XYZ file of N, CA and C in Angstrom:
687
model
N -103.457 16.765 85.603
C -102.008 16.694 85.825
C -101.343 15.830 84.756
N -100.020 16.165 84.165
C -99.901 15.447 83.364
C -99.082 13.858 84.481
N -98.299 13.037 82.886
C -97.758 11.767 83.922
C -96.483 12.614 84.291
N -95.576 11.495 84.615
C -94.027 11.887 85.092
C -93.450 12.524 83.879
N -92.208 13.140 84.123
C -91.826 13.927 82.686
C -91.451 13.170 81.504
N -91.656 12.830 80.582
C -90.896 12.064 79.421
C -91.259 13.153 78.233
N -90.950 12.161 77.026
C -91.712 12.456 75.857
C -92.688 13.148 75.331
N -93.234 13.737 74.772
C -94.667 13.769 74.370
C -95.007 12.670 73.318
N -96.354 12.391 73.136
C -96.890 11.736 72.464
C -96.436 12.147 70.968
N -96.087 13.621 70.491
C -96.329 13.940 68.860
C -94.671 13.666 68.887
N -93.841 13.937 69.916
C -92.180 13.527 70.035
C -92.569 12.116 69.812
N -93.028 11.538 70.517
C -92.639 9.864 70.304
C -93.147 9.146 69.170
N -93.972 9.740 68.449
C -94.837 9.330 67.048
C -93.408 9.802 66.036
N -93.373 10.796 66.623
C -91.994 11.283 65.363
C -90.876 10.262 65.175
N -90.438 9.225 66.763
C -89.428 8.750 66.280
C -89.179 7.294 65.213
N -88.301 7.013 65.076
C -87.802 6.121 63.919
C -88.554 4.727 64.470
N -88.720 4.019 63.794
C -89.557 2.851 64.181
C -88.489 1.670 64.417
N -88.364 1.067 65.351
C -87.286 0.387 65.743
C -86.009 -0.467 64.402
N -87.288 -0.990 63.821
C -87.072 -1.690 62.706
C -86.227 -0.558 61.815
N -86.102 0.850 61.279
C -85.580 1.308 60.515
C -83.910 0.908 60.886
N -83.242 1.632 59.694
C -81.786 1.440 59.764
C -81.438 2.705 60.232
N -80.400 2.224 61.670
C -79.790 3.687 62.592
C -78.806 4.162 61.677
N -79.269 6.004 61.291
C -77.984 6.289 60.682
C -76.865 6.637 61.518
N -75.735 6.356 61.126
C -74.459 6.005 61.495
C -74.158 8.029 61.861
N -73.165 8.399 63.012
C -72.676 9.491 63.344
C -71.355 9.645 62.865
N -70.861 10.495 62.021
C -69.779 10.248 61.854
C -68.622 10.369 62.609
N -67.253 9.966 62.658
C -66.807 9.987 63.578
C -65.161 10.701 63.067
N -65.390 11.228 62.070
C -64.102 11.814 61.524
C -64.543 13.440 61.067
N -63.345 14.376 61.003
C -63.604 15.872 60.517
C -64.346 15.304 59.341
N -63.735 14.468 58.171
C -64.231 14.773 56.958
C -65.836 14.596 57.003
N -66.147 13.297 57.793
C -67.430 13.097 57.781
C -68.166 14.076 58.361
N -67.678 14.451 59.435
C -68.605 15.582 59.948
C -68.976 17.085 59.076
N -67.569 17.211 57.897
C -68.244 18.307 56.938
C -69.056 17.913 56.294
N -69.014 16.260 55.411
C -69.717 15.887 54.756
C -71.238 15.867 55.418
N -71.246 15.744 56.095
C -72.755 15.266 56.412
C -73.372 17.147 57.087
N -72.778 17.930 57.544
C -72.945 19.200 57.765
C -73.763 19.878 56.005
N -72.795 19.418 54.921
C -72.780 20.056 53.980
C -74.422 19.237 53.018
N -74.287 18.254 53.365
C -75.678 17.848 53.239
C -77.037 18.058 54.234
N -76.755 18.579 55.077
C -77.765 19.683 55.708
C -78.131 20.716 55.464
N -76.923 21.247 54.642
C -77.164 22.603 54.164
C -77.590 22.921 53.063
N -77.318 21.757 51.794
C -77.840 21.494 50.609
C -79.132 21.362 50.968
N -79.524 20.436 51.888
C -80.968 20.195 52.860
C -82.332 21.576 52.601
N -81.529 22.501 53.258
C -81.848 23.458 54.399
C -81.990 24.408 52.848
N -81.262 24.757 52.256
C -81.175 25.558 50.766
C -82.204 24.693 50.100
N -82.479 23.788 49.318
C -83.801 23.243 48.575
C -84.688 23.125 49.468
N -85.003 22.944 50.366
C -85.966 22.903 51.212
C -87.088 24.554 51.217
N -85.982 25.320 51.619
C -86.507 26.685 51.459
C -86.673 27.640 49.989
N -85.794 27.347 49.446
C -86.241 27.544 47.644
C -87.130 26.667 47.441
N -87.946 25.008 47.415
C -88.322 25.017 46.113
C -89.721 23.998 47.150
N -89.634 24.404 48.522
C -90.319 23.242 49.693
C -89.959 21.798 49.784
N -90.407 21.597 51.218
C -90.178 20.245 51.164
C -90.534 18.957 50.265
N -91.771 19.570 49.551
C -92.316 17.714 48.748
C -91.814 18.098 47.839
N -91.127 19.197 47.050
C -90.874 19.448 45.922
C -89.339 18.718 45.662
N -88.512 18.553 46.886
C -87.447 18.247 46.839
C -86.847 16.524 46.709
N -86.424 15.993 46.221
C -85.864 14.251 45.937
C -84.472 14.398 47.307
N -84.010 13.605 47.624
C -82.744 12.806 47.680
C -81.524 13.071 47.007
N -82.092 12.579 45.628
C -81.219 13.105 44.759
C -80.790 14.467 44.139
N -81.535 15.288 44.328
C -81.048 16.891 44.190
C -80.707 17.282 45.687
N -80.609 17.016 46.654
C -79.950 17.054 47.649
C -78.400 16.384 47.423
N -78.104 15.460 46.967
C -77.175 15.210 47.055
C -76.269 15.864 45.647
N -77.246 15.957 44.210
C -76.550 17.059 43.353
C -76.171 18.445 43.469
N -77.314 18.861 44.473
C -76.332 20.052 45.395
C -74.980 20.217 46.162
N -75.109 19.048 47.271
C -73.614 19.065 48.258
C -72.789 18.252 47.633
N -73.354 17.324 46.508
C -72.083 16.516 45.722
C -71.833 15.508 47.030
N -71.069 14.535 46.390
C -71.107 12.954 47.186
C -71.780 12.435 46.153
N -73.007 11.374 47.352
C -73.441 9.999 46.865
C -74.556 10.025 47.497
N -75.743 8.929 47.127
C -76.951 8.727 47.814
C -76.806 7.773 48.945
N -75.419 7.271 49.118
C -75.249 5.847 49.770
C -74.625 6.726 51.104
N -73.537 7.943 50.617
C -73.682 8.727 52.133
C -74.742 8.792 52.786
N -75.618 9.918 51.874
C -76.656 10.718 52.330
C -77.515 9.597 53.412
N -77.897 8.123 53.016
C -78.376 7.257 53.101
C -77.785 6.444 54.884
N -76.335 6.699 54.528
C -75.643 6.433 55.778
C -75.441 7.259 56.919
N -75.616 8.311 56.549
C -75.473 9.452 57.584
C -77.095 9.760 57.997
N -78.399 9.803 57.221
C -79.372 9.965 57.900
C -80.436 9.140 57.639
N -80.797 8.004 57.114
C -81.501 6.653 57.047
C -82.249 7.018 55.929
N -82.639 8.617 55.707
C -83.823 8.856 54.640
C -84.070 10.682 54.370
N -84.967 10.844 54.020
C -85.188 11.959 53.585
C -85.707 12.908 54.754
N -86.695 12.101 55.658
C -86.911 12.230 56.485
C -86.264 12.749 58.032
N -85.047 11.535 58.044
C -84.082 11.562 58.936
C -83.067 12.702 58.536
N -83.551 13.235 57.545
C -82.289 14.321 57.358
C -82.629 15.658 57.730
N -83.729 15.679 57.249
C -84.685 16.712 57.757
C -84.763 17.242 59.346
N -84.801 16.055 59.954
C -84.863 16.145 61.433
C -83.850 16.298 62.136
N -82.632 15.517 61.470
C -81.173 16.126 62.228
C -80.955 17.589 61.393
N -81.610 17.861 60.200
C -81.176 19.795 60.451
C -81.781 19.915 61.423
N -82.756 19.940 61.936
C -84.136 20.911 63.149
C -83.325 20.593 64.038
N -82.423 19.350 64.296
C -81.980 19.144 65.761
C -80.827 20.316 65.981
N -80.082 20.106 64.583
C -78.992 21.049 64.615
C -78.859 22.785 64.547
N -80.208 22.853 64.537
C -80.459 24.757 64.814
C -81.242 24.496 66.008
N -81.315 23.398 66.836
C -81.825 23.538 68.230
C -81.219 23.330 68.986
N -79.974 22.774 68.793
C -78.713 21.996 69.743
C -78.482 23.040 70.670
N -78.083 24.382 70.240
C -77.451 25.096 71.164
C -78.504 25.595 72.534
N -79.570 25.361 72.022
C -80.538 25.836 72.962
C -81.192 24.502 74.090
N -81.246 23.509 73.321
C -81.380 22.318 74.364
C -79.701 22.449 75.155
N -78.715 22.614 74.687
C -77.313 22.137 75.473
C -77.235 23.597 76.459
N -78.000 24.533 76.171
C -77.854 26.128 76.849
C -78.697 25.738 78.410
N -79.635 24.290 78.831
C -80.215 24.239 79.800
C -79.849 22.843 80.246
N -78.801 22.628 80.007
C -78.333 21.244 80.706
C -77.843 21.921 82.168
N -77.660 20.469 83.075
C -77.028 20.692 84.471
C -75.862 21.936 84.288
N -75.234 21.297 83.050
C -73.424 22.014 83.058
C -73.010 23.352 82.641
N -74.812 23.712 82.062
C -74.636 24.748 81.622
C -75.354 25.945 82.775
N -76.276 25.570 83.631
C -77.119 26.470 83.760
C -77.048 26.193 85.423
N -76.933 25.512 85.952
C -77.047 25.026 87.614
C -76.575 26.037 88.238
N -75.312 26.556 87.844
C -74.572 27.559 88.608
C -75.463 28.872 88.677
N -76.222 29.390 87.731
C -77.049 30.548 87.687
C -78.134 30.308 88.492
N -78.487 31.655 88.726
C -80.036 32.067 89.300
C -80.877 31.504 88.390
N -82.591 31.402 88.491
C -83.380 30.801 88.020
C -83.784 32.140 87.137
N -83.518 33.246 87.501
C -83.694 34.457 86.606
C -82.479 34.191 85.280
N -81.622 34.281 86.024
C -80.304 34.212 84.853
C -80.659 33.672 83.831
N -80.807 31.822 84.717
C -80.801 30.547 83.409
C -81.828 30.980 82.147
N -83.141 31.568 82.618
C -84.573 31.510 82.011
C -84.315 32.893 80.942
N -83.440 33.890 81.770
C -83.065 34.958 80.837
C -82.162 34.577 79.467
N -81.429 34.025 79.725
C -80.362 33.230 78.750
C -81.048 32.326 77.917
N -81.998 31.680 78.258
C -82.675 30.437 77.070
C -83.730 31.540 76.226
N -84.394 32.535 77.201
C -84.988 33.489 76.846
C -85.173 34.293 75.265
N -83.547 34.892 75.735
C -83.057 35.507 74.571
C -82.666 34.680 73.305
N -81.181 33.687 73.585
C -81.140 32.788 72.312
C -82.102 32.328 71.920
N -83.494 32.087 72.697
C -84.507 31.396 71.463
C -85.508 32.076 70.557
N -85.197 33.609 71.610
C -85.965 34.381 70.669
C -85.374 35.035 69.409
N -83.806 35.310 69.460
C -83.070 35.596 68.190
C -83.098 34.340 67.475
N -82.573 33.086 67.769
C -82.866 32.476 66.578
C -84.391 31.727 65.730
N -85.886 31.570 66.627
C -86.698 31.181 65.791
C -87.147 33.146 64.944
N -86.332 34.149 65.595
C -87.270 34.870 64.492
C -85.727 35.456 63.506
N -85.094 34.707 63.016
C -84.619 34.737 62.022
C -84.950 34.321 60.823
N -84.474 34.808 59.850
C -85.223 34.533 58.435
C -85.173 32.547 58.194
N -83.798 32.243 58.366
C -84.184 30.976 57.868
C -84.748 29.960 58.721
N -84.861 30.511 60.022
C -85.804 29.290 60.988
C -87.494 29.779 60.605
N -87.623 31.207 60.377
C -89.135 31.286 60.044
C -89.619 31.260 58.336
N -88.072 30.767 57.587
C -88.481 29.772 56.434
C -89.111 28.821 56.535
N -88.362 28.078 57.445
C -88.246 26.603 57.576
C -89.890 26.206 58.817
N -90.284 27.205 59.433
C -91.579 27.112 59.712
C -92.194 27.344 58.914
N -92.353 28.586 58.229
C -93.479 28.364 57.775
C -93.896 27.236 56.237
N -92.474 26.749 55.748
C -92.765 25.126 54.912
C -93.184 24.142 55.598
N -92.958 24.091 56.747
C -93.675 22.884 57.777
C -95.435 23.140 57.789
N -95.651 24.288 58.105
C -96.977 24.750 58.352
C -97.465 24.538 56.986
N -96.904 24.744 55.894
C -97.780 24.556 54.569
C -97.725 22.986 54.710
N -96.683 22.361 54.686
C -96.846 21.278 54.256
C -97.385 19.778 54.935
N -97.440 20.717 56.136
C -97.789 19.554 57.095
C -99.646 18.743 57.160
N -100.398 19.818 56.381
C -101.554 19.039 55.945
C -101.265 17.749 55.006
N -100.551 17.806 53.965
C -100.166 16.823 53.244
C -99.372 15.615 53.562
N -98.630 16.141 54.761
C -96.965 15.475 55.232
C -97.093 15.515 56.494
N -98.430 15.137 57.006
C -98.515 14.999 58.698
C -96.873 14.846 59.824
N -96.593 13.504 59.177
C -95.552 12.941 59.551
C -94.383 14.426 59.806
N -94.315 15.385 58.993
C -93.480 15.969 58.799
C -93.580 17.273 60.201
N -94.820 17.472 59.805
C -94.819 18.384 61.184
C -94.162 17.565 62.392
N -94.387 16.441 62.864
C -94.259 15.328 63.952
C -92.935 15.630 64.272
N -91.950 15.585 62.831
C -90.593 15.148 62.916
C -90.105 17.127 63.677
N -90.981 17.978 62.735
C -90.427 19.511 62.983
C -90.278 19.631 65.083
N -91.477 19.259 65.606
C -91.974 19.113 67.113
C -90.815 18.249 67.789
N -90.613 17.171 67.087
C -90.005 16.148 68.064
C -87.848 16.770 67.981
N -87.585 17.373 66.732
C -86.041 18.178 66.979
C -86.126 19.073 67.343
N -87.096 20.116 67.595
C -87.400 21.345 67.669
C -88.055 21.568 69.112
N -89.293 22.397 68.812
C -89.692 22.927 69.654
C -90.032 21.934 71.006
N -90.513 20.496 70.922
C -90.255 19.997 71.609
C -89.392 19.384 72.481
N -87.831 19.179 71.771
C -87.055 19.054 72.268
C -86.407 20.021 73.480
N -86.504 21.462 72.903
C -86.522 22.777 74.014
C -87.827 22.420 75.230
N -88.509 22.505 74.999
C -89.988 22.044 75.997
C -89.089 21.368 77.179
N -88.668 19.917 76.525
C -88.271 18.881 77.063
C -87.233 19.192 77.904
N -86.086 20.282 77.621
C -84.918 20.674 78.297
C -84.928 21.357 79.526
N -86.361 22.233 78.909
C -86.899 23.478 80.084
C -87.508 22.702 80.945
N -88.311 21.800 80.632
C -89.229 21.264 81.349
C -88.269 19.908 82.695
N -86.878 19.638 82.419
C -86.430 18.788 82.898
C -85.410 20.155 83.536
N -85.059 21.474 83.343
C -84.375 22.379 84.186
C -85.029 22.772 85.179
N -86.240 22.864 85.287
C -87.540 23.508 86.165
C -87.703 22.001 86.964
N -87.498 20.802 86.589
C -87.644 20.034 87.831
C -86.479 19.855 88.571
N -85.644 20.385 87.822
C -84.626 19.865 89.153
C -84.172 21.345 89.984
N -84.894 22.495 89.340
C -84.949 23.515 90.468
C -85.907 22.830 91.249
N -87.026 23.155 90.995
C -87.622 22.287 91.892
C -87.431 21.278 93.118
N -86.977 20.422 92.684
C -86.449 19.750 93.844
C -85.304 20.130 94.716
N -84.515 21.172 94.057
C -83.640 21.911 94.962
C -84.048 23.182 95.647
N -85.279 22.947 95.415
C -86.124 24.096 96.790
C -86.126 25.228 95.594
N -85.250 25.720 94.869
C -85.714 26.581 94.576
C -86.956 27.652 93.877
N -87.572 26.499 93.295
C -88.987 27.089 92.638
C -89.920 25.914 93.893
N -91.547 26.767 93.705
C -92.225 25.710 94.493
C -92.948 24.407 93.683
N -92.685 23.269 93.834
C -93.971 22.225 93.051
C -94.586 22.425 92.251
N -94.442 22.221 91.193
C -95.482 22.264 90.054
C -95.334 21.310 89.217
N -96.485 21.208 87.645
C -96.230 20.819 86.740
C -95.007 21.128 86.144
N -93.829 20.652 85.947
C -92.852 21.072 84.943
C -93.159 21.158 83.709
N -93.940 20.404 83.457
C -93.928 20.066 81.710
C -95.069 21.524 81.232
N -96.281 21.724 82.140
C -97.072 22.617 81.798
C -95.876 24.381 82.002
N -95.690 24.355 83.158
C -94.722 25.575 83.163
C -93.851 25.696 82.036
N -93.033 24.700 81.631
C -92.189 25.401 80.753
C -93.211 25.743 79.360
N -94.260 24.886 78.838
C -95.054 25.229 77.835
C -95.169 26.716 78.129
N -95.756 27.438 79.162
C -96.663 28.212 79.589
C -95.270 29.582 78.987
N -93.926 29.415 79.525
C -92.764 30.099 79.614
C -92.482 30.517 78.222
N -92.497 29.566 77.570
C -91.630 29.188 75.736
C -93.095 29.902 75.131
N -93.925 30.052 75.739
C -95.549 30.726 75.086
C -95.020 32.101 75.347
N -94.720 32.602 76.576
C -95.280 34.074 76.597
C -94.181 34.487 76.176
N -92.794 33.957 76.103
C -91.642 34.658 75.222
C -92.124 34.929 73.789
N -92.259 33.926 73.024
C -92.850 34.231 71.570
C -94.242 34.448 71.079
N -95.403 34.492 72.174
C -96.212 35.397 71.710
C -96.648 35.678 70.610
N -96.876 37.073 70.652
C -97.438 37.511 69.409
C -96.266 38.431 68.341
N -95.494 38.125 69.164
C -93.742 38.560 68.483
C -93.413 37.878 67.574
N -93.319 36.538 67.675
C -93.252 35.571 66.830
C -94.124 35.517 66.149
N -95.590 35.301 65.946
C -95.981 35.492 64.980
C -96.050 36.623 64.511
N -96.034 37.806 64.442
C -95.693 39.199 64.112
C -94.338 39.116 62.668
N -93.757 38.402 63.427
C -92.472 38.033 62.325
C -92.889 36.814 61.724
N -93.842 36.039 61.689
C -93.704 34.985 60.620
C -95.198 35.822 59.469
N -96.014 36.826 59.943
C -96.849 37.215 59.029
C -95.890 38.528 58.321
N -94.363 38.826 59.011
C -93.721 39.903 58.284
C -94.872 41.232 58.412
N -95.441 41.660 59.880
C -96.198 42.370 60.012
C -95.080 43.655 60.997
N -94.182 43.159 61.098
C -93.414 44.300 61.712
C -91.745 43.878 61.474
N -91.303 44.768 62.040
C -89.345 45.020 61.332
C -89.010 44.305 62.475
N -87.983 43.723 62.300
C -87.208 42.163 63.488
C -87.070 43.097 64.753
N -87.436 42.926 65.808
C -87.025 43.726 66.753
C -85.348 43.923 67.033
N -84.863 44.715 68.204
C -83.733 45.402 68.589
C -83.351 44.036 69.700
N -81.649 43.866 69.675
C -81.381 43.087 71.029
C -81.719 43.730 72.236
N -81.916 44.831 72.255
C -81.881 45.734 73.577
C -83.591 45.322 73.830
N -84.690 44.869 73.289
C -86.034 44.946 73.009
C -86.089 43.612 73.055
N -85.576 42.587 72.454
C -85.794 41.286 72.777
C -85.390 41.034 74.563
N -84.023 41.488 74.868
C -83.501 41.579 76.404
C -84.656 41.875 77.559
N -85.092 42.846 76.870
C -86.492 43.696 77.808
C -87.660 43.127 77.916
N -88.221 42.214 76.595
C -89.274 41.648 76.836
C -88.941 39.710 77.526
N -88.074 39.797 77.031
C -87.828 38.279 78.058
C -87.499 38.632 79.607
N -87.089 40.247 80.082
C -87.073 40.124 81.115
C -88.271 40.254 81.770
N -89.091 40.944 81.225
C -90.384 40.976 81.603
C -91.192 39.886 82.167
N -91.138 38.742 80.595
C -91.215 37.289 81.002
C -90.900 36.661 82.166
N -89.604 36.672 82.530
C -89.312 36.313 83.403
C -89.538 36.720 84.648
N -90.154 38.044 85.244
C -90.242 38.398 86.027
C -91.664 38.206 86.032
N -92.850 37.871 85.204
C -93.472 37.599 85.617
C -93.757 36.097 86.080
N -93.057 34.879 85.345
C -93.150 33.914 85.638
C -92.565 33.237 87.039
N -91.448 33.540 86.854
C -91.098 33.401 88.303
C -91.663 33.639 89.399
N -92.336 35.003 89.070
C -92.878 35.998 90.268
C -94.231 35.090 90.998
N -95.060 34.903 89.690
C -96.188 34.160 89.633
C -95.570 33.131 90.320
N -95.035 32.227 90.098
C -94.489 30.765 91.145
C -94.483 31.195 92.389
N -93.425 31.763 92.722
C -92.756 32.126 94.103
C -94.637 32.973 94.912
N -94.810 34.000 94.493
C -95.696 34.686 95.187
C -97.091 34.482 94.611
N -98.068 33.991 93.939
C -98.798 33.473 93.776
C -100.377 34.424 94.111
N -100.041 34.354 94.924
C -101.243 35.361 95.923
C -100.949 37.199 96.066
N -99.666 37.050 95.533
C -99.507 38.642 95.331
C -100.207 39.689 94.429
């Protein structure tokens, strides 16, 4: 059994070590393009030329500014890296909050995280941006850590904290949360997902992504609720 829900261990290795310097959020439009536009300079050298290949400083000769932004808005090279991953995961951690999802069926909610996560990790630039992690993460341990702890773990973490509080509202029966949602975020992307990161088949249809997450879902649920069926 695992413990109570928190963290994972490769999430909590990922984060900033107390001692680093918190980068600052900005709190104005301009800042918020500025620091957007250095994500994207980010996100563009990153996928042209990989991650170790890339400085600081050609990040910032791309989006133009300064190193003392770049520096203020995400502590490091590192920290910048990780608020992109957070920021192509945002919509999908905020898609299973209380405010978003409580009101739906447990089919609905699971159908809805379902689909958005399967259109966006098998898009071209999220299965860029995997598969530079996967190369580089023998070299850049740390780096995979940081990909887990904005990313895929962070979703884990969302699902895994939506499924307990069905749970306790009777509606699903007792379980591991943290193992269920693993088990859920598995059989959606499959061998689909990797299918599209070896470019072994053409992106599937929305009507075909819809169908196989409902599938998903009907078996997972089903499996909870009836067990012995």
């Amino acid at each position: 059994m695992h413990p109570p829900f928190t963290l994972t261990e490769a999430t909590a290795s990922a984060m900033p070590s107390p001692d680093a310097p918190r980068p600052l959020t900005p709190t104005t439009e301009r800042g918020l393009k500025r620091r957007d536009a250095l994500m994207d300079a980010a996100q563009k050298l990153f996928l042209e030329q990989g991650y170790g290949q890339v400085s600081v400083n050609d990040i910032v000769a791309e989006a133009g500014g300064s190193l003392s932004t770049l520096y203020r808005h995400f502590g490091s090279k590192e920290g910048l890296f990780q608020a992109m991953i957070e920021r192509r995961s945002h919509h999908l951690y905020e898609a299973l909050s209380a405010e978003g999802v409580d009101g739906l069926s447990v089919e609905q909610a699971l159908q809805r995280l379902g689909v958005t996560l399967l259109i966006k990790v098998i898009d071209g630039e999220t299965l860029g941006i995997y598969r530079e992690v996967v190369a580089e993460s023998p070299r850049q341990p740390e780096l995979g850590q940081l990909f887990y702890a904005a990313g895929p773990g962070r979703v884990r973490q969302a699902l895994a904290a939506y499924l307990a509080r069905q749970m306790r509202a009777g509606r699903l029966p007792q379980s591991d949360a943290v193992e269920l949602a693993g088990i859920f975020l598995g059989s959606v992307l499959g061998e689909l997902h990797l299918n599209q990161l070896l470019q072994l088949e053409s992106p599937p249809s929305q009507a075909a992504i819809e169908q196989r997450v409902a599938r998903c879902v009907s078996l997972f649920v089903g499996g909870l609720r009836y067990p012995e069926a």
